[in-house]
Tab-separated table of N, CA and C in Angstrom:
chain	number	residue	atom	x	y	z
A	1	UNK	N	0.820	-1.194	0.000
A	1	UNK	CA	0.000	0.000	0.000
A	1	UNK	C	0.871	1.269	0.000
A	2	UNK	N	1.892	1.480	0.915
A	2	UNK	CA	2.373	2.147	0.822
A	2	UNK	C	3.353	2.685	-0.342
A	3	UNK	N	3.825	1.076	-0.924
A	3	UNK	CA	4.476	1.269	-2.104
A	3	UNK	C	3.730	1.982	-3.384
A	4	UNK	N	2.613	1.903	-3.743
A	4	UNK	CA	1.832	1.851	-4.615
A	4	UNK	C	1.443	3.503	-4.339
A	5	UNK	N	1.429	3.891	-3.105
A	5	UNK	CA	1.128	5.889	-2.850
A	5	UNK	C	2.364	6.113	-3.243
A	6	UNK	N	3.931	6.163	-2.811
A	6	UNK	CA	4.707	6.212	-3.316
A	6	UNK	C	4.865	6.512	-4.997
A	7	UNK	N	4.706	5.497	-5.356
A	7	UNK	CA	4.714	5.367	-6.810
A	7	UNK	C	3.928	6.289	-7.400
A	8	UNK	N	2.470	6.296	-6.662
A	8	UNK	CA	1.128	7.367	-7.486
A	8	UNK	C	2.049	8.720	-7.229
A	9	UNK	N	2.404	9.188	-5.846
A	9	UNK	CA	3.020	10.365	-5.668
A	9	UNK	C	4.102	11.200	-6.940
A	10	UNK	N	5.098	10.040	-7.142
A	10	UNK	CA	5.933	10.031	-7.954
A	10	UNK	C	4.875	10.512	-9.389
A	11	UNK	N	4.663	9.611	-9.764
A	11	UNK	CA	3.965	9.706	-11.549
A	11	UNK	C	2.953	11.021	-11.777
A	12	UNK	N	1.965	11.434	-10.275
A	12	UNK	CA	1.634	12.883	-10.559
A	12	UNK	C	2.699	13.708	-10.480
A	13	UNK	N	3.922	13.699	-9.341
A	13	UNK	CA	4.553	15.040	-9.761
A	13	UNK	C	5.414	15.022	-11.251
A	14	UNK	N	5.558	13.748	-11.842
A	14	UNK	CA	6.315	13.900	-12.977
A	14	UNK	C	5.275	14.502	-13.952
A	15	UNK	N	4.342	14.448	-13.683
A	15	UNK	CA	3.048	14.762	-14.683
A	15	UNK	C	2.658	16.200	-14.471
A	16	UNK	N	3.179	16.530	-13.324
A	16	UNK	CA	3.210	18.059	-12.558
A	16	UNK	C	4.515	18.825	-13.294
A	17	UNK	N	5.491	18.299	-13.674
A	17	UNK	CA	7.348	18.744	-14.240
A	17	UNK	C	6.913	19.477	-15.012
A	18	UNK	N	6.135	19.433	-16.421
A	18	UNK	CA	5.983	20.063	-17.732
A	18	UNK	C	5.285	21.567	-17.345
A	19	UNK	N	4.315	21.579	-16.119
A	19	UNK	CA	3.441	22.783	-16.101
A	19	UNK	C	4.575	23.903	-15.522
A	20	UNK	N	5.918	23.474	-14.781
A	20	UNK	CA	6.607	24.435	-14.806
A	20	UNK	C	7.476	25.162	-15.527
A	21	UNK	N	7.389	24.712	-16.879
A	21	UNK	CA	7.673	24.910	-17.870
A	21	UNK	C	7.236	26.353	-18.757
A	22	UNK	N	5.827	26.467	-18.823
A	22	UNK	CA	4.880	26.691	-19.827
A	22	UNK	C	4.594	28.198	-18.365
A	23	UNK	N	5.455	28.479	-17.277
A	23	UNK	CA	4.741	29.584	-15.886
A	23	UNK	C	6.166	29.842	-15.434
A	24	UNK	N	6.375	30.727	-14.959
A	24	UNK	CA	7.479	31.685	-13.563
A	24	UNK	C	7.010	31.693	-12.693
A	25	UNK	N	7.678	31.939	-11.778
A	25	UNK	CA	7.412	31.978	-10.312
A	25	UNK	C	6.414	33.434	-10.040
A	26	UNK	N	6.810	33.631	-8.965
A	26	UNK	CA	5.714	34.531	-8.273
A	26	UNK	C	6.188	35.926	-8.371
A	27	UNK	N	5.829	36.991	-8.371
A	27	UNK	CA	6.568	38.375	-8.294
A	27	UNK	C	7.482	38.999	-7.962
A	28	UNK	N	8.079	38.150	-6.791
A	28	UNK	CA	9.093	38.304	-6.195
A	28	UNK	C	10.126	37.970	-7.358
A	29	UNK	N	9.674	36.778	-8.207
A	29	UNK	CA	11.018	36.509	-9.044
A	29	UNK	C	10.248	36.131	-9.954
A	30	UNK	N	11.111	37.441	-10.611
A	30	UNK	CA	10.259	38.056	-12.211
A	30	UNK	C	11.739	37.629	-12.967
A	31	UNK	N	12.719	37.273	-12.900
A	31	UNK	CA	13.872	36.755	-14.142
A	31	UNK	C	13.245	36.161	-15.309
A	32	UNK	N	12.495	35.159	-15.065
A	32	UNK	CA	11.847	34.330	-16.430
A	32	UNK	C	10.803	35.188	-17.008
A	33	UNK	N	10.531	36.201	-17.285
A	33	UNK	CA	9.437	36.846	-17.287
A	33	UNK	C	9.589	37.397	-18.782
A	34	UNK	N	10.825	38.423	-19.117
A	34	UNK	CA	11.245	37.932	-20.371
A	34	UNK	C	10.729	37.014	-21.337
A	35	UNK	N	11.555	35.371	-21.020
A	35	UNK	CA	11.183	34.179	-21.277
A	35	UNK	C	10.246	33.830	-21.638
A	36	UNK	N	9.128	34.095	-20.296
A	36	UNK	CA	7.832	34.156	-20.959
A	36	UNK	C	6.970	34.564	-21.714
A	37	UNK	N	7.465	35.603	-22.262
A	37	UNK	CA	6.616	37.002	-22.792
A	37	UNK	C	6.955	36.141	-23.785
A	38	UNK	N	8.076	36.122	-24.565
A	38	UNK	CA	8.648	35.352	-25.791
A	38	UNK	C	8.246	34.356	-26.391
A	39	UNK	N	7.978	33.551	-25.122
A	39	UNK	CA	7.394	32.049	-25.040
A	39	UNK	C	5.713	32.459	-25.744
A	40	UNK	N	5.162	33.064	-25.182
A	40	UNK	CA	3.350	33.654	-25.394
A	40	UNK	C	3.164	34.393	-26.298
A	41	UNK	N	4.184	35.272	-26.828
A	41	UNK	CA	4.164	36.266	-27.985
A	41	UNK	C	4.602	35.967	-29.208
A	42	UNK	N	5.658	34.944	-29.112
A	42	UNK	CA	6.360	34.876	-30.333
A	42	UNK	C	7.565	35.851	-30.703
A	43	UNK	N	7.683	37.000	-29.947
A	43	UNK	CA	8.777	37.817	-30.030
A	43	UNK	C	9.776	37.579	-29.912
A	44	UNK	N	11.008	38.224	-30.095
A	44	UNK	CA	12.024	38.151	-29.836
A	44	UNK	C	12.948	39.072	-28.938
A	45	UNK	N	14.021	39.155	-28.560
A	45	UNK	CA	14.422	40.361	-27.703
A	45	UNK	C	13.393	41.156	-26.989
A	46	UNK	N	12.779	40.877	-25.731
A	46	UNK	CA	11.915	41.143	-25.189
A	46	UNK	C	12.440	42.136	-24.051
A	47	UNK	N	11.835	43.193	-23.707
A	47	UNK	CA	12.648	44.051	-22.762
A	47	UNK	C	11.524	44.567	-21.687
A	48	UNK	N	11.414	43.837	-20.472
A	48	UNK	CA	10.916	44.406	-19.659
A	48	UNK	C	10.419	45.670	-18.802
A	49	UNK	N	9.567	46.697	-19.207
A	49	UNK	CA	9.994	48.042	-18.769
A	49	UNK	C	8.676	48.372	-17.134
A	50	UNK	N	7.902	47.823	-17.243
A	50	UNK	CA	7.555	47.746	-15.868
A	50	UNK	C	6.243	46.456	-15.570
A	51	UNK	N	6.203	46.401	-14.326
A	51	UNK	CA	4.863	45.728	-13.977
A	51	UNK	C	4.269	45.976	-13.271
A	52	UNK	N	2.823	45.572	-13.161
A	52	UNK	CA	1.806	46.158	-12.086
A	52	UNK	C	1.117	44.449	-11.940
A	53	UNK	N	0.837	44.390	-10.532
A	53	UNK	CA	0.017	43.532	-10.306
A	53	UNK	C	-1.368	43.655	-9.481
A	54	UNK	N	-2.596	42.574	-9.872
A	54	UNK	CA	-3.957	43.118	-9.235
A	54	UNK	C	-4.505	41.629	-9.391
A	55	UNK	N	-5.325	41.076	-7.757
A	55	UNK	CA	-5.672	39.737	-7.655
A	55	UNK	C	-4.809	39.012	-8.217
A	56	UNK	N	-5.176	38.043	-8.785
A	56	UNK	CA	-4.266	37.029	-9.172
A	56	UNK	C	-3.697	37.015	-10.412
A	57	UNK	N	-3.614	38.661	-10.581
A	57	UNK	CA	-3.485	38.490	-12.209
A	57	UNK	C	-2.119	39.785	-12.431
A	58	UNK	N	-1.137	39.465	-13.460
A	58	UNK	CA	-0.152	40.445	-13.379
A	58	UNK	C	0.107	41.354	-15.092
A	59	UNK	N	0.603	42.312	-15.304
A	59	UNK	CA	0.524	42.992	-16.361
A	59	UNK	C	1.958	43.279	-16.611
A	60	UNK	N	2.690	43.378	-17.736
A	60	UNK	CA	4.233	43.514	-18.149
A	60	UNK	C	3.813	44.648	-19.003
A	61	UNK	N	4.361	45.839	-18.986
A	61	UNK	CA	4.406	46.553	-20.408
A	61	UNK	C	5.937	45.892	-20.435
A	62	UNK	N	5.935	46.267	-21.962
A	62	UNK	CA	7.402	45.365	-22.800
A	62	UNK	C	7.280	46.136	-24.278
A	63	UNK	N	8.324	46.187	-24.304
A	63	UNK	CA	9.226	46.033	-26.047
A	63	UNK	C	9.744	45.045	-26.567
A	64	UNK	N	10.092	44.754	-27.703
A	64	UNK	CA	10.360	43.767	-28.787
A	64	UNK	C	10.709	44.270	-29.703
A	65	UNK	N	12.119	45.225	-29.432
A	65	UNK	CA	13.353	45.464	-30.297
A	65	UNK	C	12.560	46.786	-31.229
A	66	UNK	N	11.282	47.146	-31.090
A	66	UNK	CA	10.620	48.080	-31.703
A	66	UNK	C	10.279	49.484	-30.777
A	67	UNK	N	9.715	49.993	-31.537
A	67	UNK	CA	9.410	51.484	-30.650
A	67	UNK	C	8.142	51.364	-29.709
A	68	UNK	N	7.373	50.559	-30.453
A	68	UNK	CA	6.326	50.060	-29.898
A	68	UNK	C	5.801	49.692	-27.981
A	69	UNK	N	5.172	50.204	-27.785
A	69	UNK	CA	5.109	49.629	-26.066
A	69	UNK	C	3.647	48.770	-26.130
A	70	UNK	N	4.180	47.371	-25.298
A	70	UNK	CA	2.596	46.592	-25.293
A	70	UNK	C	2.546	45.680	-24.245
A	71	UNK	N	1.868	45.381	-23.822
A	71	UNK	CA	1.249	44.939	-22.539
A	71	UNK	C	1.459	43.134	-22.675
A	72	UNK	N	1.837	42.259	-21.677
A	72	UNK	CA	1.183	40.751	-21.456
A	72	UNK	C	0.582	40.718	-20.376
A	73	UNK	N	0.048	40.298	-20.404
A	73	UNK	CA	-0.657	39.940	-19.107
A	73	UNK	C	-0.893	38.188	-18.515
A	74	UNK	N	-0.616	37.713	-17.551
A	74	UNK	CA	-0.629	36.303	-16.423
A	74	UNK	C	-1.355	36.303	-15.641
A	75	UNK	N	-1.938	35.173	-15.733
A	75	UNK	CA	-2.683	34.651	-14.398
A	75	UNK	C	-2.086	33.617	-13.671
A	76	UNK	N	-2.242	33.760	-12.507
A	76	UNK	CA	-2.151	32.801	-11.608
A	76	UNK	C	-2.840	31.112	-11.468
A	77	UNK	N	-2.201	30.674	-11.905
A	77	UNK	CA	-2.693	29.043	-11.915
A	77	UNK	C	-2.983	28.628	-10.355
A	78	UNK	N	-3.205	27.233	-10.517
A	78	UNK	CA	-3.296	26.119	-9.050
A	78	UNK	C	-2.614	26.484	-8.555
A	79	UNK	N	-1.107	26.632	-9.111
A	79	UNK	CA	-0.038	26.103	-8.164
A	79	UNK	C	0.737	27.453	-7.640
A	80	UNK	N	-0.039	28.689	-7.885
A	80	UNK	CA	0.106	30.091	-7.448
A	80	UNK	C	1.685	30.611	-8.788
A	81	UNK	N	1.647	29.977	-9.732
A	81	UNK	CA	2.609	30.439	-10.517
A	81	UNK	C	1.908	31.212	-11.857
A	82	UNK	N	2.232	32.302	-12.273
A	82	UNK	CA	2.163	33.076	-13.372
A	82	UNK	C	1.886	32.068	-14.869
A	83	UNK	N	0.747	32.232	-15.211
A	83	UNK	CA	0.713	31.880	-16.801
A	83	UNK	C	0.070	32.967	-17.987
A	84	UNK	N	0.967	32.906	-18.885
A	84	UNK	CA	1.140	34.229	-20.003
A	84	UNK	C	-0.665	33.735	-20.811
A	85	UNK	N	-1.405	34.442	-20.768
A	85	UNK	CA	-2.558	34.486	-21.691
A	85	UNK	C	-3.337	35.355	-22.319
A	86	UNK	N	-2.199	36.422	-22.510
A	86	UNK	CA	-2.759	37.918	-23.751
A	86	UNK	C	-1.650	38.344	-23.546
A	87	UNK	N	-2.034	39.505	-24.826
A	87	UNK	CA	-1.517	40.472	-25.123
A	87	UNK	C	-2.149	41.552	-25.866
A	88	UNK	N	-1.375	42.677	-25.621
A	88	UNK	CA	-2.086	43.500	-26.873
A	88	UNK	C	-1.153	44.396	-26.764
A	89	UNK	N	-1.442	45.408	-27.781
A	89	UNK	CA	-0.919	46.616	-28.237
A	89	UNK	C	-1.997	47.687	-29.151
A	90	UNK	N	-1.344	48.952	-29.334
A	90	UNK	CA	-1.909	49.630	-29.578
A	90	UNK	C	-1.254	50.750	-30.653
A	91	UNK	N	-2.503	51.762	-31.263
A	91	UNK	CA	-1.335	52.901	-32.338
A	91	UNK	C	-1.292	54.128	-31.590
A	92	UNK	N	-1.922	54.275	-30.853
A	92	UNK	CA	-1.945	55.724	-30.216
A	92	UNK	C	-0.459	55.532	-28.758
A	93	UNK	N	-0.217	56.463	-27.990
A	93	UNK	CA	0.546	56.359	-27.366
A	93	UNK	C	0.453	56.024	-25.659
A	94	UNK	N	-1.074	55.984	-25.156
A	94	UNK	CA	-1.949	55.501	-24.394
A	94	UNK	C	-3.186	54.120	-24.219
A	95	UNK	N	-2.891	53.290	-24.072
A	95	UNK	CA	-4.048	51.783	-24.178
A	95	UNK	C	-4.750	51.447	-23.196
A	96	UNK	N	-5.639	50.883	-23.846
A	96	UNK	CA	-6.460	49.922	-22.615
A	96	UNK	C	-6.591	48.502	-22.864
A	97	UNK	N	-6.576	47.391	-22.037
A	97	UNK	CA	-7.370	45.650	-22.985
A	97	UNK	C	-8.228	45.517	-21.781
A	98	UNK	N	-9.006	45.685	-22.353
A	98	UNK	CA	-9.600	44.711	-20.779
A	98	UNK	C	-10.323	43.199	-21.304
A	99	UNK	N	-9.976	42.633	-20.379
A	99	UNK	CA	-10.684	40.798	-20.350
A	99	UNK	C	-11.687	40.618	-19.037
A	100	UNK	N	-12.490	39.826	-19.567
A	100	UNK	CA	-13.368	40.113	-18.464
A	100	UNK	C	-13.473	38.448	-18.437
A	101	UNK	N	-13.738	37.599	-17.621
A	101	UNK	CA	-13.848	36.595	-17.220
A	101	UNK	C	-15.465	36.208	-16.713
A	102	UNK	N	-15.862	35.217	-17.523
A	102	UNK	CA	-17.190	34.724	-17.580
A	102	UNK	C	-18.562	35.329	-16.761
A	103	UNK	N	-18.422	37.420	-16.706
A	103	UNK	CA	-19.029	37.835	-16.246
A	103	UNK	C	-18.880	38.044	-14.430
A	104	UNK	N	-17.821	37.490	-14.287
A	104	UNK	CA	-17.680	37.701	-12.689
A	104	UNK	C	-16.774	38.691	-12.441
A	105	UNK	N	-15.699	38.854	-13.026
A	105	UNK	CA	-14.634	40.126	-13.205
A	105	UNK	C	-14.389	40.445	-14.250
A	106	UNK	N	-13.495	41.985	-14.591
A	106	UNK	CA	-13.526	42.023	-15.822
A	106	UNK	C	-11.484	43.166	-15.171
A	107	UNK	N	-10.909	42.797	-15.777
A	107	UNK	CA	-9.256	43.483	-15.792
A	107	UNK	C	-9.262	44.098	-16.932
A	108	UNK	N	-8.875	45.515	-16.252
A	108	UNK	CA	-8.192	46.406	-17.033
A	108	UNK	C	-6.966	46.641	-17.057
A	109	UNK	N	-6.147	46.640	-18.183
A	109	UNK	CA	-4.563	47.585	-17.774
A	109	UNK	C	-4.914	48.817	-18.647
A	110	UNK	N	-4.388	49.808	-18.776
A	110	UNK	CA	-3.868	50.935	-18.969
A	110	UNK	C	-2.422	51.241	-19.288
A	111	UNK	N	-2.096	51.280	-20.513
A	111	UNK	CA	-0.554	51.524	-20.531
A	111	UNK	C	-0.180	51.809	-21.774
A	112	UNK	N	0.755	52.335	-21.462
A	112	UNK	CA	1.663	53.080	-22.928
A	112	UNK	C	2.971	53.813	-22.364
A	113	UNK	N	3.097	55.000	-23.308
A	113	UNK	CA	4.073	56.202	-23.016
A	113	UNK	C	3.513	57.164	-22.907
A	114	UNK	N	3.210	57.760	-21.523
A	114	UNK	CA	2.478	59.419	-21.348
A	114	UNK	C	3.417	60.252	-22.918
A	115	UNK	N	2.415	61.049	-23.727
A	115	UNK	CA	2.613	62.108	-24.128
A	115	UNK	C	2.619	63.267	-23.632
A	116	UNK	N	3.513	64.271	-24.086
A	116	UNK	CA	4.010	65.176	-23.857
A	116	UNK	C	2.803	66.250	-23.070
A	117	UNK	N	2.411	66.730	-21.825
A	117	UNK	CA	1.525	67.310	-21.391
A	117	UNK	C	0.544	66.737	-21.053
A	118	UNK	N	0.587	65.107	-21.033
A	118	UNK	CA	-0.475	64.580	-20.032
A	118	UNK	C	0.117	64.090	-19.076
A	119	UNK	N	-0.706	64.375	-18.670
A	119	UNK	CA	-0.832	64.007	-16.602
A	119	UNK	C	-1.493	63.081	-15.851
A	120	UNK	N	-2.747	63.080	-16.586
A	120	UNK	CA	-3.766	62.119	-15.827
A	120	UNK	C	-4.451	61.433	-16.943
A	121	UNK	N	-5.213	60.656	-16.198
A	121	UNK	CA	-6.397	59.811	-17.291
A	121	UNK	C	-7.599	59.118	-16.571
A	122	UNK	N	-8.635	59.227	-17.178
A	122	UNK	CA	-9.625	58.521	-16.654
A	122	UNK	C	-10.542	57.769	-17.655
A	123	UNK	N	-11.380	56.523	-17.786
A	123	UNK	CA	-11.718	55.542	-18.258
A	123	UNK	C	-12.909	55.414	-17.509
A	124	UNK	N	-14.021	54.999	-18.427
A	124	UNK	CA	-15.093	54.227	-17.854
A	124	UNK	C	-15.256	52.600	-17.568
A	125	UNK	N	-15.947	51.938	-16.891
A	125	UNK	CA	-16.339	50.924	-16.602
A	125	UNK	C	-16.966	50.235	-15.364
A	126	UNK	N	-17.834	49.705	-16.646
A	126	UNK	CA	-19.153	49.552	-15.657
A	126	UNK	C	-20.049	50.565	-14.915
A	127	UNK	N	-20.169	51.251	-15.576
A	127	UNK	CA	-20.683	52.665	-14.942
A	127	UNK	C	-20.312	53.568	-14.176
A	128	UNK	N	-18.616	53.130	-13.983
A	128	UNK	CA	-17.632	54.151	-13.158
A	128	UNK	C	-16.572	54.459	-13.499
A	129	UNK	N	-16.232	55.599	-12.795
A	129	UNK	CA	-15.077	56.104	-13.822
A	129	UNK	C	-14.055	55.917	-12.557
A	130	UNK	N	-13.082	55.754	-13.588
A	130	UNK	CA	-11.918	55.382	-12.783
A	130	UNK	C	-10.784	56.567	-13.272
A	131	UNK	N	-9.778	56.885	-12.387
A	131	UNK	CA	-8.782	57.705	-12.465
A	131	UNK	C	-7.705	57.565	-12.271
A	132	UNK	N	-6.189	57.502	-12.979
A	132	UNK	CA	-4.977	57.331	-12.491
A	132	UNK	C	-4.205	58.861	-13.018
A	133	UNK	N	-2.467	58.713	-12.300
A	133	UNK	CA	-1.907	60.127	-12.415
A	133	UNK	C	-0.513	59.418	-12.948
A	134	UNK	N	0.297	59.980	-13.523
A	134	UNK	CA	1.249	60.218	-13.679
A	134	UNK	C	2.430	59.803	-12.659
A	135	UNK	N	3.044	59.159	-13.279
A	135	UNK	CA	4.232	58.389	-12.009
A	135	UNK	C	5.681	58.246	-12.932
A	136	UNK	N	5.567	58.094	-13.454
A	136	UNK	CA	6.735	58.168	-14.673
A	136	UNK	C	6.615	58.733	-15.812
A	137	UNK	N	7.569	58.049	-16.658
A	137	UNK	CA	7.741	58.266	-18.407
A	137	UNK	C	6.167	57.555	-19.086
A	138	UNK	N	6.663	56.129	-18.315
A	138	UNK	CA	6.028	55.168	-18.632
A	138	UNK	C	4.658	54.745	-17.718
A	139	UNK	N	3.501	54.198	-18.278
A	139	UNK	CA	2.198	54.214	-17.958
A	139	UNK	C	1.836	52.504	-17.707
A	140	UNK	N	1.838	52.164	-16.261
A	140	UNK	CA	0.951	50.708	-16.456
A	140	UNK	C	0.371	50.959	-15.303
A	141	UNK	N	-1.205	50.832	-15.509
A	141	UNK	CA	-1.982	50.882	-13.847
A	141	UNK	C	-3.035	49.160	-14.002
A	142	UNK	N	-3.375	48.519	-13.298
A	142	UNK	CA	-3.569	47.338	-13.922
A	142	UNK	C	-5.208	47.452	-12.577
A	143	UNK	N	-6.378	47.359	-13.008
A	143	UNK	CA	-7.571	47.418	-12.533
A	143	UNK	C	-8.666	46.113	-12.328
A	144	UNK	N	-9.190	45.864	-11.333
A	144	UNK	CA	-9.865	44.373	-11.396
A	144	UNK	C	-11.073	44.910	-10.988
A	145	UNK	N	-12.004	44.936	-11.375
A	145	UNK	CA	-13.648	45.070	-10.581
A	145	UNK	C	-14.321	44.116	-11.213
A	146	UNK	N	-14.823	43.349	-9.641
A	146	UNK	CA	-15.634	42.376	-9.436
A	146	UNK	C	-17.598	42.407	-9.542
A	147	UNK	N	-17.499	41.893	-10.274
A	147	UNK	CA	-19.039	41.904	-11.082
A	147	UNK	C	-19.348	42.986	-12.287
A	148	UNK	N	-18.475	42.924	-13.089
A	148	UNK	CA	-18.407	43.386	-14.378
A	148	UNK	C	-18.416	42.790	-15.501
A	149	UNK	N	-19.042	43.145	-16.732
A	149	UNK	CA	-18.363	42.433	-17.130
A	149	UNK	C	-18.445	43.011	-18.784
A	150	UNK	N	-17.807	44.173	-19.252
A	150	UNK	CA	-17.599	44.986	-19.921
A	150	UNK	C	-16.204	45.385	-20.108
A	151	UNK	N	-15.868	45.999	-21.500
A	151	UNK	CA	-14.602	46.955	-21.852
A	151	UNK	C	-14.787	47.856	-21.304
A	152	UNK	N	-13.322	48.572	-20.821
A	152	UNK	CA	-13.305	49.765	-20.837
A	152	UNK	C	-13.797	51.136	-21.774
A	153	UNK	N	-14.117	51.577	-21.249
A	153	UNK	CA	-14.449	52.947	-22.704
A	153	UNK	C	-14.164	54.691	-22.238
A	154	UNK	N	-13.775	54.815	-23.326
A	154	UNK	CA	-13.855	56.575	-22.727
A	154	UNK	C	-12.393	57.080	-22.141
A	155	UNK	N	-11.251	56.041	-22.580
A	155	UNK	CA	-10.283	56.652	-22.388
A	155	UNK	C	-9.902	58.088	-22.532
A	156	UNK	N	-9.502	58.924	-21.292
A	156	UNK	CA	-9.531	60.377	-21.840
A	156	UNK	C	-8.244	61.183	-21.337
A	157	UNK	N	-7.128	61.488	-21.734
A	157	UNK	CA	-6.281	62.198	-21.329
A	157	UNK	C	-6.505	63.548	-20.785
A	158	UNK	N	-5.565	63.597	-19.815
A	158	UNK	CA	-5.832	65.269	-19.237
A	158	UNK	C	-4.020	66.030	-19.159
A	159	UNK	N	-3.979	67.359	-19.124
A	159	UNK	CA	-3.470	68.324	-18.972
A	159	UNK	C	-2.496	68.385	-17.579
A	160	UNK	N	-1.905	69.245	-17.278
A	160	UNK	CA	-1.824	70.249	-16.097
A	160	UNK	C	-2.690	70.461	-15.188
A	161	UNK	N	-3.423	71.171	-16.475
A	161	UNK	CA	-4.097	72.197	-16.036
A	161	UNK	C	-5.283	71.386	-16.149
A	162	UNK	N	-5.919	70.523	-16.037
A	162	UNK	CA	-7.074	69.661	-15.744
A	162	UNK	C	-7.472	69.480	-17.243
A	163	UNK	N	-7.879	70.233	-18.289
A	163	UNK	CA	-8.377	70.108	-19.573
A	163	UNK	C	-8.087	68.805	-20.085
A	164	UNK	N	-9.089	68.772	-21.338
A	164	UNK	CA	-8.535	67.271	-22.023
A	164	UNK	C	-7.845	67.684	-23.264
A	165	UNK	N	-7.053	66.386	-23.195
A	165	UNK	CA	-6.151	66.614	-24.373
A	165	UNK	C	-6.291	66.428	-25.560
């Protein structure tokens, strides 16, 4: 009996080996993260420029040897490890993706390269508007509201001086 748990033990975790493969670890250790983007995108030379994380879910803005800035985004599996399942990008110099999950949540990121004289931004969803500010060069705010289950809309840049841009 005991031999035979043994053995079962063994053959699930070998059956467990491959899923660490295809995920990175946890936030704390973002090294493979790169890796992954590459792995999920197809890109090449992948360059990490920031992350934001929200529930179980994490957001990369990144480059790929282009001028371009674009978002991956991971979820958290069983085994509390990161798995790559979008992406997007955009032409303007500000984005949104949102995914919404079978009506129970819906994630937003927000990200790009602030242009020259914006400051702030605010977005609708779900009948509320949401607001972020300026913290860098670079733009990733990553949003989860629970019982949604809609895109974002109404992305709107602002000023200084409060106006829109």
């Amino acid at each position: 009996m005991k031999r035979a748990l043994l053995v079962a033990l063994c053959v699930v975790l070998l059956l467990l080996l491959p899923l660490g493969i295809w995920t990175f670890c946890a936030s704390s250790d973002l090294a493979g993260l790169p890796a992954a983007i590459e792995k999920g995108t197809g890109e090449e030379q992948v360059a990490v420029l920031e992350t934001a994380e929200s529930g179980d879910f994490l957001a990369a803005l990144f480059s790929a040897g282009d001028e371009r800035q674009r978002v991956a985004l991971f979820r958290k599996n069983l085994f509390g490890r990161y798995e790559f399942f979008g992406d997007g990008s955009g032409s303007g110099a500000v984005h949104t993706y949102s995914y919404s999950e079978r009506g129970e949540r819906t994630l937003v990121a927000v990200y790009g390269a602030w242009p020259e004289g914006a400051e702030r931004y605010s977005f609708e969803l779900g009948g509320r508007r949401f607001e972020g500010a300026r913290k860098g060069e670079l733009l990733l705010d990553l949003y989860l509201e629970e019982g949604v289950n809609s895109s974002a809309g109404n992305l709107t840049l602002y000023g200084v001086d409060g106006a829109e841009l």
